């Protein structure tokens, strides 16, 4: 299977404390410019590929760099380092501003984390959905109206809401506008950054089943960022687990959630709230490491990891393969399911 | 004995004027929250959870109007209070965590300062001590490297980090009533657990009453004593959490539970709730706003719905509810 999207060694750093304002600017000048500021390692040396028609989930702690990673690979922001390939075409070298008008722009579409923020407040729902169709598909008049109404219907958005402005819609209704807008141009890769976070379970079911149907019908690939592990388990073929800018575990979704190998994934799976169960009081303790100029030789999870030993502080574990899974932990092997002894 | 309610919402109705007619967003919404208690508001998107919160806070959109009802915070009716009385309780006694954290934060002020502002304004903290305490608040909501992060601007933080800053601001004043509108939406489950622990612990410690708005039924189940189910601006069921899961009475509640992805083996197994919310501008809305989607509809459903008694143990607004499995106190609808 050829990869639709292939990213290799991608990193994205932000200068810490590059805020607006005269005082911040002055301090920056005195300390030697933006390059001299400490860096937030939002995404640190990440590689993976998405095959055509594949659905990949991306999960991880809030602030670990998921949105930064997907914004870098959809070329909304520039990467600091690394390669982003769509098919055989290298996109990492194209500045984000140039790519906005590129012919391949329609092939990657994105649904944002905060639908309220990404939908223009002066656009009605209709205008918001119509906008990419106008720009990228050059639709006008009746053809445009028909297409907008079709996708609105597909996303369970009642037609009577199409004339409303974002502030007249509920959070969930706004999220549906965002999804309709992205699938309208039928992209090859749809990147969804927590699309269902604002949706209630019922609409979520509709949207997830819609995504599954579109995937079958159109062969679309998805990169699906979500905090809802139950949803990732149901929708995704493969899952990537991120922790502080790095991928710490990757593998088939069912296996990873059934038997997580990385201690962070283990904590994550244990914290999922379940119907008919009281909350477990099991918490990660200890101070999380800072993403600002992190020690390149220490495991990012050290300090909170219940299995950490001194070696974890001095040697960064590599993302090693175990069959169809990958784990970055010195003790991964000991967490592997024990082979049953043949009787 | 249930303790005296910290907040009692009684018969709250809200309308929005729009160009195409009045949106009857809330009708006769009633529920109570006791001191130290957490009550969850759940329901589909558009069911009126946020509007309920905004009405109680007195921050409805200018197009919105409270047409009936009271919201008693102790002896003060929040819906009839003067702007001065409201300003006095808001922030100090009632605090709210908003659904859209990034838009609620000041984009050009470092987050640490924003927290310090609240501390100085409401928390009897001196100007000198406030910055350090703001850093402590950031640490408490689980932000790494809080001293450095206090200097960051909202755009430099991830969605989940803004959310935690909002939570720190809301909790800074140690309110007696906290309205948390999807406080952990956008947070991973480990951070969610930490935040919910923090809210629950403060509730216990300060006797803080909490209205917890969420669409995550499993989370509502773990974190609240009582669940209020809303549909299209009505309270359709209001019951102690364990009761509600063991024996959902309203057909809508039962369907909500069935749509939860928690234990399903595949997406096809999940059942979306048929139909969608009715258009709340319609003049001919049926008395039961669920009736056009309801699989249990009978002729009697065309009558006005039973009124919510705010102190009923298990209230259900339905003429043909699912049978009660255990015989508990009779529900209001049977009366
Ligand atoms: N300013 C407004 N003008 C017109 N209608 C409005 C306005 N604000 C809210 N509404 C309507 O009121 C209803 C309730 O909205 P509300 O935001 O309370 O829903 P919610 O339950 O919080 O949903 P969500 O889970 O999506 O946040 C919706 O039908 C919405 O369209
Ligand atoms: N413009 C920016 N300037 C400085 N730092 C930034 C900027 N954007 C993001 N960051 C930092 O990069 C890190 C990753 O942020 P990102 O938004 O990618 O996280 P996330 O995984 O999407 O989190 P969430 O689940 O909360 O949305 C955070 O530490 C954040 O503070
Ligand atoms: S009152 Fe009737 S229509 Fe409404 S939920 Fe109950 S059974 Fe269904
Ligand atoms: Mg994000
Ligand atoms: Mg809401």
XYZ file of C-alpha atoms and ligand atoms in Angstrom:
750
model
C 0.000 0.000 0.000
C 1.385 3.409 -0.919
C 1.306 6.090 1.664
C -0.993 9.018 1.061
C 0.820 11.124 3.576
C 4.314 10.423 4.797
C 5.962 12.565 7.396
C 9.523 12.052 8.588
C 11.451 13.574 11.504
C 9.082 16.506 11.798
C 9.764 18.999 14.571
C 8.112 22.257 15.469
C 9.585 24.637 17.995
C 8.081 27.837 19.299
C 10.093 30.551 21.039
C 8.849 30.708 24.634
C 7.898 34.228 25.641
C 7.551 35.687 22.173
C 4.486 37.596 23.217
C 3.180 40.850 21.801
C 3.731 44.188 23.501
C 6.577 46.679 23.757
C 8.021 45.253 26.958
C 8.307 41.729 25.557
C 9.881 43.122 22.401
C 12.415 45.110 24.385
C 13.338 42.139 26.533
C 13.752 40.064 23.401
C 16.057 42.635 21.881
C 18.185 42.760 25.033
C 18.513 38.992 25.230
C 19.637 38.696 21.618
C 16.504 38.168 19.500
C 13.904 35.475 19.033
C 16.518 32.807 18.203
C 18.054 33.124 21.649
C 14.792 32.549 23.500
C 14.206 29.167 25.111
C 12.142 26.911 22.860
C 8.903 25.028 23.392
C 9.428 21.657 21.747
C 5.794 21.299 20.688
C 6.553 18.505 18.201
C 9.866 16.718 18.467
C 11.117 14.410 15.725
C 7.881 12.696 14.748
C 7.545 10.235 11.848
C 4.568 8.259 10.577
C 2.587 7.530 7.433
C -1.086 7.354 6.561
C -2.166 4.948 3.833
C -4.982 5.631 1.404
C -8.298 4.860 3.049
C -6.731 4.431 6.484
C -8.103 6.003 9.632
C -5.450 6.987 12.126
C -6.210 8.222 15.621
C -3.964 10.647 17.480
C -4.352 10.810 21.233
C -2.345 12.266 24.079
C -2.272 14.655 26.961
C -3.615 18.137 26.433
C -0.725 20.351 25.346
C 1.387 17.467 24.058
C 1.485 18.893 20.540
C -1.341 17.181 18.664
C -2.816 20.356 17.190
C 0.632 21.672 16.342
C 1.476 18.416 14.583
C -1.704 18.385 12.502
C -1.400 22.080 11.685
C 2.148 21.430 10.508
C 1.238 18.484 8.338
C -1.793 20.224 6.819
C 0.644 23.032 6.100
C -1.196 25.701 8.007
C 2.049 26.445 9.804
C 5.633 25.857 8.748
C 7.628 23.005 10.213
C 10.928 23.778 11.921
C 12.498 20.648 10.523
C 11.542 17.459 8.687
C 9.647 16.289 5.649
C 5.918 16.183 4.826
C 5.039 14.265 1.681
C 1.621 14.100 0.068
C 1.935 11.199 -2.363
C 5.343 11.812 -3.908
C 5.207 15.572 -3.505
C 7.273 17.239 -0.802
C 5.278 19.960 0.896
C 7.462 20.885 3.829
C 9.473 23.367 1.785
C 6.453 25.345 0.628
C 5.731 28.236 2.967
C 2.258 27.934 4.511
C 1.174 31.187 2.891
C 1.993 29.864 -0.584
C 0.367 26.501 0.031
C -2.918 28.216 0.890
C -3.398 28.823 -2.846
C -1.888 25.530 -3.988
C -3.748 23.074 -6.229
C -3.352 20.377 -3.580
C -5.014 22.503 -0.921
C -8.379 20.832 -1.566
C -6.826 17.381 -1.045
C -6.182 18.010 2.634
C -9.000 19.543 4.614
C -9.197 20.193 8.271
C -11.908 20.377 10.883
C -10.800 22.492 13.790
C -10.818 21.891 17.508
C -12.866 24.937 18.296
C -15.637 25.221 15.746
C -16.793 28.510 17.214
C -13.424 30.036 16.574
C -12.807 28.796 13.069
C -16.189 29.717 11.635
C -16.264 33.364 10.555
C -18.792 35.141 12.804
C -20.085 37.178 9.867
C -20.776 34.105 7.725
C -24.114 32.350 7.912
C -23.870 28.579 8.126
C -24.660 28.488 4.409
C -21.889 30.940 3.537
C -19.393 29.053 5.703
C -20.056 25.769 3.919
C -20.183 27.466 0.515
C -16.868 29.271 0.967
C -14.434 26.397 0.160
C -16.734 25.253 -2.662
C -16.504 28.708 -4.194
C -12.771 29.024 -3.751
C -11.599 25.510 -4.534
C -14.367 24.066 -6.704
C -15.562 27.295 -8.352
C -19.207 26.384 -7.821
C -21.842 29.097 -8.236
C -25.620 29.570 -8.199
C -27.863 26.532 -8.071
C -25.069 23.974 -8.200
C -23.554 25.603 -5.145
C -26.853 25.711 -3.276
C -27.519 22.046 -4.036
C -24.075 20.917 -2.910
C -24.307 22.909 0.336
C -27.714 21.445 1.136
C -26.512 17.913 0.375
C -23.534 18.081 2.733
C -25.595 19.851 5.394
C -28.025 16.941 5.175
C -25.163 14.420 5.381
C -23.990 16.067 8.593
C -27.430 16.132 10.159
C -27.696 19.909 9.970
C -31.342 20.946 9.538
C -31.731 23.182 6.478
C -33.608 25.782 8.492
C -30.367 26.506 10.370
C -28.424 27.394 7.250
C -29.442 31.042 7.395
C -28.216 31.456 10.982
C -25.024 33.087 12.176
C -22.598 31.196 14.433
C -23.739 32.921 17.627
C -27.286 31.764 16.955
C -26.220 28.125 16.865
C -25.413 25.802 19.718
C -21.866 24.499 20.078
C -22.779 21.197 18.515
C -24.554 22.800 15.615
C -21.461 24.889 14.958
C -19.283 21.778 14.978
C -21.474 20.256 12.313
C -21.032 23.347 10.144
C -17.268 22.882 10.449
C -17.461 19.253 9.343
C -19.821 19.998 6.470
C -17.487 22.732 5.292
C -14.497 20.385 5.220
C -16.105 17.401 3.498
C -17.828 19.606 0.901
C -14.780 19.560 -1.408
C -14.278 15.790 -0.998
C -10.637 15.791 0.134
C -8.322 12.739 0.105
C -7.262 13.352 3.661
C -9.505 14.816 6.271
C -7.757 15.934 9.420
C -10.155 16.261 12.320
C -8.950 17.983 15.462
C -11.416 16.915 18.160
C -14.417 17.239 15.872
C -16.799 15.569 18.280
C -15.620 17.295 21.456
C -18.597 19.662 21.426
C -21.064 17.080 20.170
C -23.536 15.193 22.276
C -23.508 11.425 22.013
C -26.400 11.232 19.599
C -24.963 13.613 17.033
C -21.585 12.065 17.647
C -22.960 8.707 16.567
C -24.389 10.298 13.415
C -21.108 12.048 12.635
C -18.969 8.977 13.313
C -21.213 6.773 11.213
C -21.139 9.443 8.526
C -17.326 9.498 8.631
C -17.248 5.718 8.382
C -19.622 5.780 5.421
C -17.685 8.513 3.611
C -14.523 6.541 4.146
C -16.047 3.509 2.447
C -17.709 5.460 -0.348
C -14.966 7.940 -1.160
C -11.897 6.141 0.136
C -11.031 9.188 2.251
C -8.264 8.847 4.835
C -8.619 10.382 8.240
C -6.307 11.660 10.866
C -8.519 11.873 13.872
C -7.373 13.754 16.951
C -9.518 13.013 19.962
C -9.555 12.739 23.712
C -12.382 10.253 23.585
C -10.658 6.904 23.559
C -13.929 5.004 23.131
C -14.495 6.867 19.887
C -10.940 6.321 18.668
C -11.259 2.626 19.424
C -14.456 2.401 17.359
C -13.436 4.559 14.412
C -9.716 4.124 13.901
C -7.646 1.361 12.367
C -4.437 2.550 13.956
C -3.642 4.836 16.852
C -0.684 7.073 17.701
C -0.151 8.050 21.319
C 1.750 11.266 21.901
C 3.387 12.522 25.060
C 5.187 15.875 25.290
C 5.945 16.248 21.610
C 6.911 12.647 20.926
C 5.105 9.545 19.785
C 5.422 7.041 22.614
C 3.214 4.273 21.265
C 1.689 3.300 17.931
C -0.232 0.284 16.725
C -3.594 -1.217 15.822
C -6.253 0.609 17.844
C -7.898 -2.509 19.247
C -4.578 -3.906 20.513
C -3.313 -0.654 21.972
C -6.449 -0.069 24.037
C -6.862 -3.716 24.973
C -3.277 -4.049 26.119
C -1.404 -0.737 26.297
C 2.369 -1.147 26.449
C 3.673 2.322 27.300
C 3.123 3.359 30.925
C 1.528 6.625 29.751
C -0.933 4.772 27.535
C -1.669 2.507 30.478
C -2.547 5.497 32.658
C -4.627 7.011 29.874
C -6.678 3.877 29.304
C -7.220 3.462 33.041
C -8.628 6.982 33.350
C -11.417 6.569 30.787
C -14.727 7.144 32.577
C -17.139 4.278 32.073
C -20.872 3.990 32.568
C -21.768 2.049 35.683
C -18.316 2.386 37.211
C -17.130 4.817 39.847
C -14.041 6.877 39.161
C -10.788 5.157 39.993
C -8.643 7.269 42.302
C -5.556 6.114 40.487
C -3.692 9.229 39.350
C -0.386 9.978 37.796
C 1.658 11.677 40.460
C 4.781 13.749 40.180
C 5.602 16.832 38.209
C 5.295 16.570 34.420
C 8.459 17.559 32.593
C 8.552 20.899 30.881
C 8.277 21.082 27.086
C 10.585 24.119 27.213
C 14.107 23.050 26.230
C 13.602 19.479 27.469
C 16.570 17.252 28.272
C 17.190 15.305 25.043
C 18.559 12.360 27.011
C 15.714 11.798 29.428
C 12.485 9.944 28.792
C 9.784 12.607 28.628
C 7.564 10.624 30.945
C 10.215 10.223 33.636
C 9.073 11.778 36.895
C 5.474 10.713 36.466
C 6.097 7.195 35.347
C 5.410 4.562 38.002
C 8.073 2.324 36.446
C 10.821 4.928 36.008
C 14.377 4.090 37.073
C 17.619 6.087 36.929
C 18.399 4.844 33.418
C 15.227 6.591 32.168
C 16.719 9.894 33.273
C 19.861 9.470 31.197
C 18.788 7.535 28.107
C 15.906 8.548 25.889
C 14.063 5.375 24.862
C 13.691 4.934 21.090
C 10.400 4.084 19.385
C 11.081 0.354 18.896
C 8.966 -2.123 16.945
C 7.287 -5.080 18.621
C 5.466 -6.906 15.814
C 2.909 -4.489 14.390
C 3.281 -2.154 17.357
C 5.843 0.462 18.333
C 6.702 1.581 21.835
C 9.199 4.030 23.289
C 9.915 2.628 26.745
C 12.884 0.777 28.183
C 10.523 -1.713 29.749
C 8.175 -2.228 26.825
C 9.190 -5.843 26.501
C 8.180 -6.677 30.039
C 4.686 -5.289 29.405
C 4.124 -7.486 26.353
C 1.310 -10.001 26.793
C 2.857 -13.170 28.182
C 2.728 -15.988 25.644
C 0.470 -18.770 26.876
C 2.294 -21.992 27.633
C 0.923 -24.715 25.385
C -0.790 -27.360 27.466
C -33.304 15.112 54.652
C -31.886 17.039 51.761
C -30.040 20.150 52.879
C -31.393 23.572 51.909
C -30.587 24.231 48.255
C -27.792 26.648 47.455
C -29.505 27.351 44.170
C -33.097 26.702 43.260
C -34.170 27.291 39.685
C -37.935 27.405 39.400
C -39.985 27.546 36.226
C -37.317 29.263 34.173
C -38.375 30.204 30.635
C -36.197 32.019 28.124
C -36.939 33.328 24.654
C -34.671 34.698 21.940
C -35.908 37.237 19.442
C -34.704 36.461 15.944
C -35.650 37.847 12.569
C -37.665 34.746 11.858
C -39.592 34.644 15.112
C -39.103 33.930 18.802
C -36.936 30.924 19.756
C -38.471 29.391 22.861
C -35.150 28.123 24.128
C -36.212 27.218 27.688
C -39.612 26.412 29.077
C -40.380 25.834 32.712
C -36.941 24.576 33.710
C -36.689 23.651 37.400
C -33.987 21.967 39.447
C -32.113 22.418 42.697
C -28.511 22.190 43.751
C -27.645 21.689 47.406
C -24.587 23.010 49.165
C -21.597 20.811 48.367
C -23.607 18.902 45.790
C -22.806 18.430 42.113
C -25.728 18.302 39.726
C -25.110 17.430 36.091
C -27.073 18.934 33.214
C -26.975 16.591 30.240
C -28.750 16.491 26.916
C -28.269 16.895 23.235
C -26.556 19.891 21.784
C -29.071 22.713 21.533
C -31.131 21.402 24.427
C -30.594 24.584 26.408
C -27.886 23.683 28.910
C -25.725 26.721 28.241
C -28.717 29.035 28.005
C -29.780 27.835 31.466
C -26.334 28.682 32.783
C -26.268 32.079 31.087
C -29.716 32.951 32.422
C -28.644 32.107 35.972
C -25.464 34.142 35.547
C -27.431 37.039 34.052
C -25.337 37.044 30.890
C -27.854 36.083 28.234
C -27.286 37.324 24.702
C -29.043 40.719 24.291
C -31.617 39.018 22.050
C -32.570 36.719 24.933
C -35.158 37.444 27.584
C -36.243 35.609 30.719
C -40.021 35.352 30.368
C -40.791 33.502 33.597
C -39.207 31.903 36.611
C -36.883 32.472 39.527
C -33.335 31.443 40.349
C -32.901 31.708 44.090
C -29.366 31.915 45.435
C -30.164 31.933 49.118
C -32.647 34.815 49.426
C -31.558 36.560 46.259
C -33.522 36.014 43.059
C -30.755 36.205 40.467
C -33.268 36.827 37.707
C -34.754 39.875 39.417
C -31.538 41.217 40.932
C -30.298 44.696 40.130
C -27.104 44.962 38.063
C -25.325 46.059 41.239
C -26.487 43.042 43.235
C -25.502 40.801 40.333
C -22.061 42.340 39.997
C -21.614 41.730 43.680
C -22.331 37.987 43.528
C -20.805 37.271 40.142
C -17.222 36.171 40.380
C -17.354 36.270 44.173
C -20.211 33.918 44.934
C -20.927 32.408 41.570
C -18.304 31.652 39.016
C -18.553 30.109 35.636
C -16.270 28.065 33.461
C -17.192 28.722 29.854
C -17.548 26.277 27.040
C -15.187 28.238 24.764
C -12.130 28.976 26.870
C -10.063 30.767 24.294
C -12.714 33.368 23.507
C -13.381 33.968 27.201
C -9.761 34.842 27.965
C -8.266 38.250 27.304
C -5.997 37.634 24.292
C -3.479 40.370 25.055
C -2.879 39.771 28.754
C -0.572 37.041 30.081
C -2.631 34.312 31.708
C -0.913 34.617 35.083
C -1.941 38.278 35.273
C -5.509 37.401 34.407
C -5.683 35.020 37.329
C -4.006 37.537 39.619
C -6.609 40.135 38.594
C -9.390 37.888 39.791
C -7.554 37.103 43.018
C -7.051 40.781 43.794
C -10.589 41.668 42.827
C -12.417 38.979 44.765
C -10.167 36.893 46.900
C -8.775 39.368 49.448
C -5.291 38.705 48.153
C -2.807 41.538 48.181
C -1.420 42.925 44.952
C 2.014 41.696 45.969
C 0.995 38.130 46.815
C -1.317 37.640 43.848
C 1.247 36.704 41.154
C 2.750 33.940 43.273
C -0.670 32.624 44.142
C -1.658 32.704 40.469
C 1.302 30.453 39.751
C 0.116 28.104 42.491
C -3.345 28.015 40.911
C -1.780 27.099 37.579
C 0.107 24.306 39.292
C -3.097 23.087 40.927
C -4.824 22.706 37.574
C -1.870 20.689 36.354
C 0.041 23.114 34.144
C 3.695 22.212 33.685
C 6.307 24.796 34.485
C 3.666 27.148 35.925
C 6.027 30.025 36.700
C 7.058 30.294 33.078
C 3.612 29.568 31.712
C 2.115 32.381 33.792
C 3.823 34.778 31.420
C 2.343 33.156 28.304
C -0.479 34.649 26.250
C -3.579 32.618 25.434
C -2.514 32.081 21.809
C 0.656 30.415 23.024
C -1.253 27.744 24.858
C -3.069 24.665 23.633
C -6.868 24.481 23.803
C -6.709 22.311 26.887
C -4.283 24.643 28.636
C -6.609 27.628 28.063
C -9.365 25.503 29.529
C -7.278 24.931 32.650
C -6.502 28.626 32.947
C -10.236 29.342 32.847
C -10.769 26.798 35.579
C -8.041 28.380 37.684
C -9.705 31.783 37.263
C -13.134 30.458 38.182
C -11.864 28.667 41.260
C -9.592 31.521 42.358
C -12.441 33.351 44.066
C -13.601 30.202 45.900
C -17.225 30.629 44.824
C -20.241 29.125 46.605
C -21.816 28.222 43.279
C -19.771 27.017 40.354
C -21.310 26.645 36.926
C -19.015 24.527 34.845
C -20.066 24.408 31.190
C -18.230 21.416 29.750
C -15.170 22.160 31.876
C -13.146 19.230 30.634
C -14.196 19.092 27.013
C -10.960 19.212 25.085
C -8.913 17.712 27.887
C -7.450 14.247 27.851
C -8.876 11.805 30.350
C -5.942 11.862 32.753
C -6.060 15.658 32.999
C -9.847 15.487 33.150
C -9.598 13.248 36.178
C -7.244 15.697 37.894
C -9.522 18.684 37.182
C -12.657 16.894 38.254
C -10.914 15.805 41.456
C -10.021 19.428 42.058
C -13.604 20.593 41.528
C -15.034 17.766 43.624
C -12.538 18.369 46.436
C -13.265 22.095 46.506
C -16.977 21.352 46.493
C -16.493 19.238 49.588
C -14.055 21.565 51.295
C -15.940 24.821 50.658
C -19.435 23.408 50.430
C -19.464 24.679 46.869
C -22.565 23.806 44.884
C -21.734 22.815 41.327
C -23.770 22.746 38.141
C -21.832 20.489 35.881
C -22.824 20.735 32.227
C -21.575 17.897 30.080
C -22.589 15.609 27.283
C -20.464 12.779 28.621
C -22.934 10.600 30.466
C -20.253 8.328 31.851
C -18.410 11.291 33.325
C -21.621 12.813 34.684
C -22.311 9.456 36.293
C -18.974 9.414 38.066
C -18.957 13.000 39.192
C -22.439 14.046 40.174
C -25.011 13.082 42.753
C -27.919 13.925 40.518
C -28.503 14.197 36.793
C -30.910 16.567 35.089
C -31.689 15.495 31.524
C -32.707 18.292 29.166
C -34.318 18.075 25.760
C -35.306 21.023 23.559
C -35.498 23.429 26.480
C -37.401 21.119 28.822
C -36.213 19.150 31.813
C -37.390 15.678 30.869
C -35.931 13.713 33.776
C -34.257 14.566 37.063
C -33.023 11.766 39.271
C -30.234 10.616 41.564
C -27.399 9.355 39.389
C -27.533 5.682 40.325
C -31.311 5.651 39.833
C -31.073 7.264 36.461
C -28.677 4.673 35.097
C -30.330 1.699 36.739
C -33.786 2.757 35.729
C -34.064 5.500 33.140
C -37.759 6.377 32.888
C -37.924 8.923 30.096
C -37.635 7.379 26.614
C -35.119 10.099 25.703
C -32.844 9.255 28.618
C -32.884 5.594 27.632
C -31.861 6.495 24.091
C -29.104 8.800 25.298
C -27.627 5.938 27.288
C -27.879 3.632 24.267
C -25.956 6.130 22.137
C -22.957 6.218 24.510
C -19.930 4.621 22.810
C -18.549 3.346 26.092
C -18.975 -0.398 25.795
C -20.009 -0.854 22.178
C -17.995 -3.277 20.045
C -18.559 -1.429 16.767
C -19.964 1.821 15.494
C -22.911 0.044 13.909
C -24.011 -1.116 17.314
C -24.618 2.434 18.460
C -28.034 3.857 17.871
C -28.407 7.538 17.120
C -31.536 9.074 18.506
C -34.084 9.270 15.702
C -34.992 12.676 14.338
C -33.612 15.967 15.562
C -34.615 18.679 17.982
C -37.753 20.474 16.835
C -37.404 24.009 15.564
C -37.949 26.043 18.693
C -39.479 28.921 16.722
C -42.524 26.895 15.776
C -45.808 28.218 17.105
C -47.274 24.706 17.143
C -44.650 23.008 19.323
C -46.328 20.024 20.950
C -46.465 20.003 24.764
C -43.949 17.179 24.833
C -41.176 18.437 22.606
C -39.858 14.918 22.239
C -43.141 13.463 20.996
C -42.278 13.779 17.294
C -39.217 11.577 17.809
C -40.557 9.309 20.484
C -41.015 5.575 20.022
C -43.418 5.352 23.008
C -45.793 8.103 22.006
C -49.472 7.541 22.890
C -52.598 9.654 22.492
C -52.247 11.089 25.992
C -48.939 12.725 24.981
C -50.875 15.636 23.441
C -51.844 16.880 26.923
C -49.758 19.476 28.718
C -46.854 17.773 30.474
C -46.803 17.184 34.232
C -45.115 20.060 36.036
C -41.759 19.541 37.664
C -41.926 19.615 41.409
C -38.459 20.839 42.348
C -38.162 18.454 45.284
C -39.318 15.238 43.584
C -36.810 12.440 44.092
C -37.139 11.055 40.577
C -38.966 13.393 38.249
C -39.965 12.380 34.755
C -41.922 14.570 32.337
C -43.629 11.880 30.323
C -47.087 10.350 29.924
C -45.803 6.926 28.994
C -42.505 6.467 30.812
C -40.550 3.233 30.901
C -41.725 1.144 33.811
C -40.142 1.727 37.197
C -38.204 -1.419 38.013
C -37.781 -0.915 41.700
C -40.600 0.578 43.648
C -39.222 3.803 45.027
C -41.029 6.962 45.962
C -43.808 7.561 43.429
C -42.846 9.874 40.619
C -44.622 13.116 40.023
C -45.925 12.028 36.668
C -47.946 9.296 38.342
C -49.659 11.781 40.606
N -28.675 34.244 20.560
C -29.503 33.272 20.179
N -30.457 33.503 19.250
C -31.287 32.522 18.854
N -31.254 31.275 19.349
C -30.341 30.983 20.277
C -29.407 31.947 20.744
N -28.610 31.379 21.657
C -29.001 30.083 21.768
N -30.056 29.851 20.936
C -30.783 28.583 20.768
O -31.132 28.098 22.045
C -31.046 26.667 22.056
C -30.226 26.209 23.237
O -28.859 26.494 23.023
P -27.710 26.148 24.070
O -26.485 26.856 23.629
O -28.181 26.358 25.449
O -27.531 24.591 23.828
P -26.608 23.581 24.680
O -27.519 22.603 25.325
O -25.658 24.320 25.526
O -25.883 22.852 23.486
P -24.322 22.407 23.321
O -24.202 21.072 23.957
O -24.180 22.317 21.853
O -23.482 23.469 23.937
C -30.499 26.236 20.702
O -31.557 25.784 19.891
C -29.903 27.500 20.148
O -29.962 27.492 18.733
N 2.029 29.992 18.860
C 2.613 29.360 19.880
N 3.598 29.959 20.592
C 4.198 29.345 21.621
N 3.880 28.113 22.067
C 2.894 27.459 21.416
C 2.201 28.051 20.299
N 1.259 27.162 19.880
C 1.368 26.078 20.678
N 2.347 26.253 21.608
C 2.747 25.267 22.634
O 2.951 24.025 21.990
C 2.539 22.955 22.837
C 1.585 22.065 22.097
O 0.347 22.728 21.851
P -0.818 22.046 21.015
O -1.867 23.067 20.802
O -0.255 21.396 19.814
O -1.315 20.923 22.021
P -2.485 19.845 21.880
O -1.859 18.496 21.987
O -3.290 20.114 20.665
O -3.331 20.095 23.175
P -4.909 20.073 23.415
O -5.269 18.643 23.543
O -5.049 20.785 24.711
O -5.568 20.763 22.275
C 1.951 23.598 24.085
O 2.910 23.540 25.099
C 1.698 25.038 23.667
O 1.828 25.909 24.766
S -44.605 12.023 26.810
Fe -45.066 10.589 25.202
S -44.004 11.360 23.462
Fe -43.150 12.379 25.218
S -41.462 11.078 25.787
Fe -43.162 10.357 26.966
S -43.992 8.726 25.725
Fe -42.680 9.867 24.410
Mg -5.296 20.743 20.379
Mg -23.613 24.630 25.474
